[in-house]
Coordinates of N, CA and C in Angstrom, one line a residue:
X6 N 4.0 -11.1 -4.7 CA 2.7 -10.6 -4.4 C 2.0 -11.5 -3.4
X7 N 2.2 -12.8 -3.5 CA 1.6 -13.7 -2.5 C 2.0 -13.3 -1.1
X8 N 3.3 -13.0 -0.9 CA 3.7 -12.7 0.5 C 3.0 -11.4 1.0
X9 N 2.8 -10.5 0.1 CA 2.2 -9.2 0.5 C 0.7 -9.5 0.9
X10 N 0.0 -10.3 0.0 CA -1.4 -10.6 0.3 C -1.5 -11.4 1.6
X11 N -0.6 -12.4 1.8 CA -0.6 -13.2 3.1 C -0.4 -12.3 4.3
X12 N 0.5 -11.3 4.2 CA 0.7 -10.3 5.3 C -0.5 -9.5 5.6
X13 N -1.2 -9.0 4.5 CA -2.4 -8.2 4.7 C -3.5 -9.1 5.4
X14 N -3.7 -10.3 4.9 CA -4.7 -11.1 5.4 C -4.5 -11.5 6.9
X15 N -3.2 -11.8 7.2 CA -2.8 -12.2 8.6 C -3.1 -11.0 9.5
X16 N -2.8 -9.8 9.1 CA -3.0 -8.6 9.9 C -4.5 -8.4 10.1
X17 N -5.3 -8.6 9.0 CA -6.8 -8.4 9.1 C -7.3 -9.4 10.1
X18 N -6.8 -10.7 10.1 CA -7.3 -11.7 11.0 C -6.9 -11.3 12.4
X19 N -5.7 -10.9 12.6 CA -5.3 -10.5 14.0 C -6.1 -9.3 14.5
X20 N -6.4 -8.3 13.6 CA -7.2 -7.2 14.1 C -8.7 -7.6 14.4
X21 N -9.2 -8.6 13.8 CA -10.5 -9.1 14.2 C -10.6 -9.6 15.6
X22 N -9.4 -10.1 16.1 CA -9.4 -10.6 17.5 C -8.8 -9.6 18.4
X23 N -7.9 -8.7 18.0 CA -7.2 -7.8 18.8 C -7.3 -6.4 18.2
X24 N -8.4 -5.7 18.3 CA -8.4 -4.3 17.7 C -7.3 -3.4 18.2
X25 N -7.0 -2.4 17.4 CA -6.0 -1.5 17.9 C -6.4 -0.1 17.5
X26 N -5.8 0.9 18.2 CA -6.2 2.3 17.9 C -5.5 2.8 16.7
X27 N -6.1 3.6 15.9 CA -5.5 4.3 14.8 C -4.6 5.4 15.3
X28 N -3.5 5.6 14.7 CA -2.5 6.6 15.1 C -1.9 7.1 13.8
X29 N -2.0 8.4 13.5 CA -1.6 9.0 12.3 C -0.1 8.7 11.9
X30 N 0.8 8.7 12.9 CA 2.2 8.5 12.6 C 2.6 7.0 12.8
X31 N 2.0 6.3 13.7 CA 2.5 4.9 14.0 C 1.6 3.8 13.7
X32 N 0.3 4.1 13.5 CA -0.6 3.0 13.2 C -1.7 3.4 12.2
X33 N -1.3 3.9 11.1 CA -2.3 4.3 10.1 C -2.3 3.3 9.0
X34 N -3.2 3.5 8.0 CA -3.3 2.6 6.9 C -1.9 2.6 6.1
X35 N -1.3 3.8 6.1 CA 0.0 3.9 5.3 C 1.1 3.2 6.1
X36 N 1.2 3.4 7.4 CA 2.3 2.8 8.1 C 2.1 1.3 8.2
X37 N 0.9 0.8 8.2 CA 0.6 -0.6 8.2 C 1.0 -1.2 6.9
X38 N 0.7 -0.4 5.8 CA 1.1 -0.9 4.5 C 2.6 -1.0 4.3
X39 N 3.3 -0.2 5.0 CA 4.8 -0.3 4.9 C 5.2 -1.6 5.5
X40 N 4.6 -2.1 6.6 CA 4.9 -3.4 7.2 C 4.6 -4.5 6.2
X41 N 3.5 -4.4 5.5 CA 3.1 -5.4 4.6 C 4.1 -5.4 3.4
X42 N 4.5 -4.3 3.0 CA 5.5 -4.2 1.9 C 6.8 -4.9 2.3
X43 N 7.2 -4.7 3.5 CA 8.4 -5.4 4.0 C 8.3 -6.9 4.0
X44 N 7.1 -7.4 4.0 CA 6.9 -8.9 3.9 C 7.3 -9.4 2.5
X45 N 7.3 -8.5 1.5 CA 7.6 -8.9 0.2 C 9.2 -9.0 0.0
X46 N 9.8 -8.1 0.7 CA 11.3 -8.1 0.6 C 11.8 -6.9 1.4
X47 N 13.1 -6.8 1.6 CA 13.7 -5.7 2.3 C 13.6 -4.4 1.5
X48 N 13.0 -3.4 2.2 CA 12.8 -2.1 1.6 C 13.2 -1.1 2.6
X49 N 14.1 -0.2 2.3 CA 14.6 0.8 3.2 C 13.5 1.8 3.5
X50 N 13.7 2.7 4.5 CA 12.7 3.7 4.8 C 12.5 4.6 3.6
X51 N 11.3 5.0 3.4 CA 11.0 5.9 2.3 C 9.8 6.7 2.8
X52 N 9.8 8.0 2.6 CA 8.7 8.9 3.1 C 7.4 8.5 2.4
X53 N 7.4 7.9 1.2 CA 6.2 7.5 0.5 C 5.4 6.4 1.2
X54 N 6.1 5.7 2.1 CA 5.4 4.6 2.9 C 4.4 5.2 3.9
X55 N 4.6 6.4 4.3 CA 3.8 6.9 5.4 C 2.9 8.1 4.9
X56 N 3.0 8.5 3.7 CA 2.2 9.7 3.2 C 1.2 9.1 2.2
X57 N -0.1 9.1 2.6 CA -1.1 8.6 1.7 C -1.0 9.2 0.3
X58 N -1.3 8.3 -0.6 CA -1.3 8.8 -2.0 C 0.0 8.7 -2.8
X59 N 1.1 8.3 -2.1 CA 2.4 8.2 -2.8 C 3.0 6.8 -2.8
X60 N 2.4 5.9 -2.2 CA 2.9 4.5 -2.1 C 3.0 3.9 -3.5
X61 N 2.1 4.3 -4.4 CA 2.2 3.7 -5.8 C 3.5 4.1 -6.5
X62 N 4.0 5.3 -6.2 CA 5.3 5.8 -6.8 C 6.4 4.8 -6.4
X63 N 6.4 4.5 -5.1 CA 7.5 3.6 -4.6 C 7.3 2.2 -5.2
X64 N 6.1 1.7 -5.2 CA 5.9 0.4 -5.7 C 6.3 0.3 -7.2
X65 N 6.0 1.4 -7.9 CA 6.4 1.4 -9.3 C 7.9 1.4 -9.5
X66 N 8.6 2.3 -8.7 CA 10.1 2.3 -8.7 C 10.7 1.0 -8.4
X67 N 10.1 0.2 -7.5 CA 10.6 -1.1 -7.1 C 10.2 -2.2 -8.1
X68 N 9.4 -1.8 -9.1 CA 9.1 -2.8 -10.2 C 8.0 -3.7 -9.8
X69 N 7.1 -3.3 -8.9 CA 6.1 -4.2 -8.4 C 4.8 -4.0 -9.1
X70 N 4.7 -3.0 -10.0 CA 3.4 -2.8 -10.7 C 3.4 -3.2 -12.1
X71 N 4.4 -3.9 -12.6 CA 4.4 -4.4 -14.0 C 5.0 -3.3 -14.9
X72 N 4.8 -3.6 -16.2 CA 5.3 -2.8 -17.3 C 4.5 -1.5 -17.5
X73 N 5.2 -0.5 -18.0 CA 4.5 0.8 -18.3 C 4.9 1.9 -17.4
X74 N 4.6 3.1 -17.9 CA 4.9 4.3 -17.1 C 3.8 4.4 -16.0
X75 N 4.1 5.1 -14.9 CA 3.2 5.2 -13.8 C 1.9 5.9 -14.1
X76 N 1.8 6.9 -15.0 CA 0.6 7.5 -15.3 C -0.4 6.5 -16.0
X77 N 0.2 5.7 -16.9 CA -0.6 4.7 -17.6 C -1.2 3.7 -16.7
X78 N -0.3 3.2 -15.7 CA -0.8 2.2 -14.8 C -1.8 2.8 -13.8
X79 N -1.7 4.1 -13.5 CA -2.7 4.7 -12.6 C -4.0 4.8 -13.4
X80 N -4.0 5.1 -14.6 CA -5.2 5.3 -15.4 C -5.9 3.9 -15.6
X81 N -5.1 2.9 -15.8 CA -5.7 1.5 -15.9 C -6.3 1.1 -14.6
X82 N -5.8 1.5 -13.5 CA -6.4 1.1 -12.2 C -7.5 2.0 -11.7
X83 N -7.8 3.1 -12.4 CA -8.8 4.0 -12.0 C -10.2 3.4 -12.2
X84 N -11.1 3.6 -11.2 CA -12.5 3.0 -11.3 C -13.2 3.8 -12.5
X85 N -13.9 3.0 -13.3 CA -14.6 3.6 -14.4 C -15.9 4.3 -13.8
X86 N -16.5 5.2 -14.6 CA -17.7 5.9 -14.2 C -18.8 5.0 -13.8
X87 N -19.0 3.9 -14.5 CA -20.0 2.9 -14.2 C -19.9 2.4 -12.8
X88 N -18.7 2.1 -12.3 CA -18.4 1.5 -11.0 C -18.6 2.5 -9.9
X89 N -18.4 3.8 -10.2 CA -18.6 4.9 -9.2 C -20.1 5.2 -8.9
X90 N -21.0 4.8 -9.9 CA -22.4 5.2 -9.7 C -23.2 4.1 -9.1

């Protein structure tokens, strides 16, 4: 997880100096996330890396989200009503 965080922070630092255009297929939050995931270890291509809302399924299958079934982990990560107000 440290490698993932380091990759995200390095990219954020780079973007503060060298902005880039958003592109749905090649430069979106999801495609950039795929590059950060690869910093953790080799991961083959998977459609869930580029389709928003499905990256958690892949991370869960790779064992990166800890113990438990995916629905339980999603519920634990959900913002509580107090935080949304």
